[in-house]
């Protein structure tokens, strides 16, 4: 994930946001820590910003993580048997999660999970080719994300029927 930098004036009370970073495996967000002075702030709480927090003109705020049990994929999504129709189609059946929600992302291969593009929407495909649908149970506030897994799905080429019409060719 990413979060935009913020400009804060000396003496301003800054309200800290929810964390926009993806937690490391087995962890969930705990609190914000102002680096130089070890001040701890929870999201939604304010903190009076002053020059004691500044080093080289910058205030560094670090996300702190804590251990958490992982959400569980209760029912894994399954690949669908698909043939090209010219229309977008769901690539997998819906999965089900415990202690979180299912999320999906399209990857480039079955080995490396994508870092971005995760959504609760089931990915769709249109072209006749191989798709790599990654899924996970994204944890709630008390649970970390499950391990990421991949389902390989093929949209097969459609059979084409070509009928020739009678035709007269002039010489």
Short mmCIF file of C-alpha atoms in Angstrom, two decimals:
data_model
loop_
_atom_site.label_atom_id
_atom_site.label_comp_id
_atom_site.label_asym_id
_atom_site.label_seq_id
_atom_site.Cartn_x
_atom_site.Cartn_y
_atom_site.Cartn_z
CA UNK A 1 0.00 0.00 0.00
CA UNK A 2 0.92 3.61 -0.06
CA UNK A 3 0.02 6.80 1.70
CA UNK A 4 0.57 10.34 0.52
CA UNK A 5 2.94 12.58 2.51
CA UNK A 6 1.29 15.31 4.58
CA UNK A 7 2.47 18.86 5.34
CA UNK A 8 1.76 19.95 8.93
CA UNK A 9 2.47 23.34 10.52
CA UNK A 10 4.27 23.76 13.85
CA UNK A 11 1.72 23.67 16.68
CA UNK A 12 -1.00 22.11 14.50
CA UNK A 13 -3.07 19.26 15.94
CA UNK A 14 -2.83 16.54 13.32
CA UNK A 15 -5.45 13.75 13.29
CA UNK A 16 -3.75 10.49 12.34
CA UNK A 17 -5.42 8.43 9.58
CA UNK A 18 -6.20 4.73 9.30
CA UNK A 19 -3.24 2.76 8.00
CA UNK A 20 -3.11 2.40 4.20
CA UNK A 21 -0.23 -0.08 4.15
CA UNK A 22 -0.61 -3.83 3.79
CA UNK A 23 0.50 -5.54 6.96
CA UNK A 24 3.35 -8.06 6.86
CA UNK A 25 2.31 -11.72 6.99
CA UNK A 26 0.80 -12.69 10.35
CA UNK A 27 0.49 -9.08 11.52
CA UNK A 28 -2.15 -6.34 11.79
CA UNK A 29 -1.75 -2.60 12.26
CA UNK A 30 -1.38 -1.54 15.90
CA UNK A 31 -0.50 2.20 16.09
CA UNK A 32 1.52 5.06 14.58
CA UNK A 33 4.90 5.87 16.15
CA UNK A 34 6.60 9.25 15.71
CA UNK A 35 10.15 8.07 15.13
CA UNK A 36 12.41 10.57 16.91
CA UNK A 37 10.55 10.78 20.23
CA UNK A 38 8.74 7.42 20.41
CA UNK A 39 5.32 9.06 20.66
CA UNK A 40 2.50 6.57 20.00
CA UNK A 41 -0.74 7.68 18.32
CA UNK A 42 -3.82 5.65 17.40
CA UNK A 43 -5.72 6.32 14.14
CA UNK A 44 -8.40 8.97 14.60
CA UNK A 45 -6.52 10.58 17.50
CA UNK A 46 -4.84 13.95 17.24
CA UNK A 47 -1.34 14.96 18.21
CA UNK A 48 0.05 18.49 18.61
CA UNK A 49 2.96 18.65 16.18
CA UNK A 50 6.02 20.63 17.31
CA UNK A 51 9.67 21.06 16.39
CA UNK A 52 10.89 18.33 18.78
CA UNK A 53 9.49 15.77 16.26
CA UNK A 54 11.46 17.20 13.33
CA UNK A 55 14.77 15.87 12.02
CA UNK A 56 16.25 17.52 8.91
CA UNK A 57 12.90 19.20 8.22
CA UNK A 58 10.97 15.93 8.22
CA UNK A 59 8.79 14.12 10.74
CA UNK A 60 8.99 10.37 10.27
CA UNK A 61 5.95 8.37 11.32
CA UNK A 62 6.22 4.58 11.35
CA UNK A 63 3.42 2.00 11.28
CA UNK A 64 3.74 -0.46 14.16
CA UNK A 65 2.43 -4.01 13.76
CA UNK A 66 1.31 -6.71 16.17
CA UNK A 67 0.91 -10.47 15.80
CA UNK A 68 -2.59 -11.66 14.93
CA UNK A 69 -4.16 -14.97 13.96
CA UNK A 70 -4.93 -15.22 10.25
CA UNK A 71 -8.35 -15.13 8.66
CA UNK A 72 -9.28 -18.44 7.06
CA UNK A 73 -10.35 -19.39 3.56
CA UNK A 74 -13.38 -21.52 4.47
CA UNK A 75 -14.25 -22.37 0.85
CA UNK A 76 -11.63 -21.87 -1.85
CA UNK A 77 -12.75 -20.47 -5.20
CA UNK A 78 -12.81 -23.03 -8.01
CA UNK A 79 -11.89 -22.55 -11.65
CA UNK A 80 -14.74 -22.41 -14.14
CA UNK A 81 -14.77 -24.29 -17.44
CA UNK A 82 -15.09 -21.46 -19.94
CA UNK A 83 -15.26 -21.06 -23.71
CA UNK A 84 -14.82 -17.76 -25.53
CA UNK A 85 -18.13 -15.92 -26.08
CA UNK A 86 -16.96 -12.37 -26.72
CA UNK A 87 -18.31 -11.28 -23.31
CA UNK A 88 -16.54 -10.87 -19.97
CA UNK A 89 -17.07 -13.85 -17.63
CA UNK A 90 -16.29 -14.54 -13.96
CA UNK A 91 -13.18 -16.72 -13.96
CA UNK A 92 -13.80 -18.56 -10.67
CA UNK A 93 -16.62 -19.40 -8.28
CA UNK A 94 -16.90 -17.23 -5.16
CA UNK A 95 -14.86 -18.33 -2.17
CA UNK A 96 -15.84 -17.88 1.45
CA UNK A 97 -13.76 -16.51 4.33
CA UNK A 98 -13.95 -16.73 8.12
CA UNK A 99 -12.84 -13.70 10.20
CA UNK A 100 -12.43 -11.54 7.10
CA UNK A 101 -13.51 -11.22 3.46
CA UNK A 102 -12.39 -12.92 0.29
CA UNK A 103 -10.22 -10.88 -2.05
CA UNK A 104 -9.03 -11.67 -5.57
CA UNK A 105 -6.40 -10.33 -7.96
CA UNK A 106 -5.15 -11.28 -11.42
CA UNK A 107 -1.49 -12.25 -11.56
CA UNK A 108 1.07 -12.81 -14.31
CA UNK A 109 1.90 -16.38 -13.29
CA UNK A 110 1.05 -19.06 -10.72
CA UNK A 111 4.22 -18.49 -8.69
CA UNK A 112 4.35 -14.77 -7.80
CA UNK A 113 1.31 -13.23 -6.11
CA UNK A 114 0.46 -9.70 -7.23
CA UNK A 115 1.33 -6.88 -4.82
CA UNK A 116 -1.58 -4.67 -5.92
CA UNK A 117 -5.03 -4.93 -7.48
CA UNK A 118 -6.71 -6.90 -4.68
CA UNK A 119 -10.50 -6.55 -4.59
CA UNK A 120 -13.55 -8.39 -3.28
CA UNK A 121 -14.84 -8.57 -6.89
CA UNK A 122 -14.25 -11.84 -8.74
CA UNK A 123 -11.94 -11.15 -11.72
CA UNK A 124 -13.40 -11.47 -15.18
CA UNK A 125 -11.84 -12.48 -18.47
CA UNK A 126 -12.84 -12.10 -22.08
CA UNK A 127 -9.98 -13.30 -24.27
CA UNK A 128 -9.24 -16.97 -24.94
CA UNK A 129 -6.06 -17.44 -22.89
CA UNK A 130 -4.75 -18.57 -19.47
CA UNK A 131 -5.54 -16.45 -16.39
CA UNK A 132 -3.95 -16.64 -12.94
CA UNK A 133 -6.54 -15.77 -10.29
CA UNK A 134 -4.99 -15.20 -6.86
CA UNK A 135 -7.13 -15.19 -3.72
CA UNK A 136 -6.81 -14.69 0.04
CA UNK A 137 -8.95 -14.12 3.10
CA UNK A 138 -8.29 -10.47 3.98
CA UNK A 139 -8.41 -10.26 7.77
CA UNK A 140 -10.69 -8.03 9.80
CA UNK A 141 -9.40 -5.64 12.50
CA UNK A 142 -8.39 -8.58 14.73
CA UNK A 143 -7.06 -10.99 12.09
CA UNK A 144 -4.20 -10.90 9.62
CA UNK A 145 -4.52 -11.88 5.95
CA UNK A 146 -4.38 -15.56 5.05
CA UNK A 147 -1.72 -16.95 2.75
CA UNK A 148 -2.23 -16.15 -0.95
CA UNK A 149 -3.16 -18.99 -3.31
CA UNK A 150 -3.66 -19.23 -7.06
CA UNK A 151 -6.19 -20.89 -9.36
CA UNK A 152 -5.24 -21.25 -13.04
CA UNK A 153 -8.16 -20.74 -15.44
CA UNK A 154 -8.29 -21.19 -19.22
CA UNK A 155 -10.81 -19.61 -21.54
CA UNK A 156 -10.84 -21.98 -24.50
CA UNK A 157 -11.22 -20.87 -28.10
CA UNK A 158 -14.74 -21.27 -29.46
CA UNK A 159 -15.40 -23.59 -32.37
CA UNK A 160 -16.03 -21.63 -35.54
CA UNK A 161 -18.55 -22.72 -38.16
CA UNK A 162 -17.93 -21.31 -41.61
CA UNK A 163 -20.57 -21.77 -44.31
CA UNK A 164 -19.73 -20.93 -47.91
CA UNK A 165 -22.38 -19.27 -50.11
CA UNK A 166 -22.78 -20.14 -53.78
CA UNK A 167 -21.05 -17.49 -55.84
CA UNK A 168 -20.55 -16.75 -59.54
CA UNK A 169 -17.17 -15.44 -60.56
CA UNK A 170 -17.03 -13.28 -63.70
CA UNK A 171 -14.10 -13.72 -66.01
#
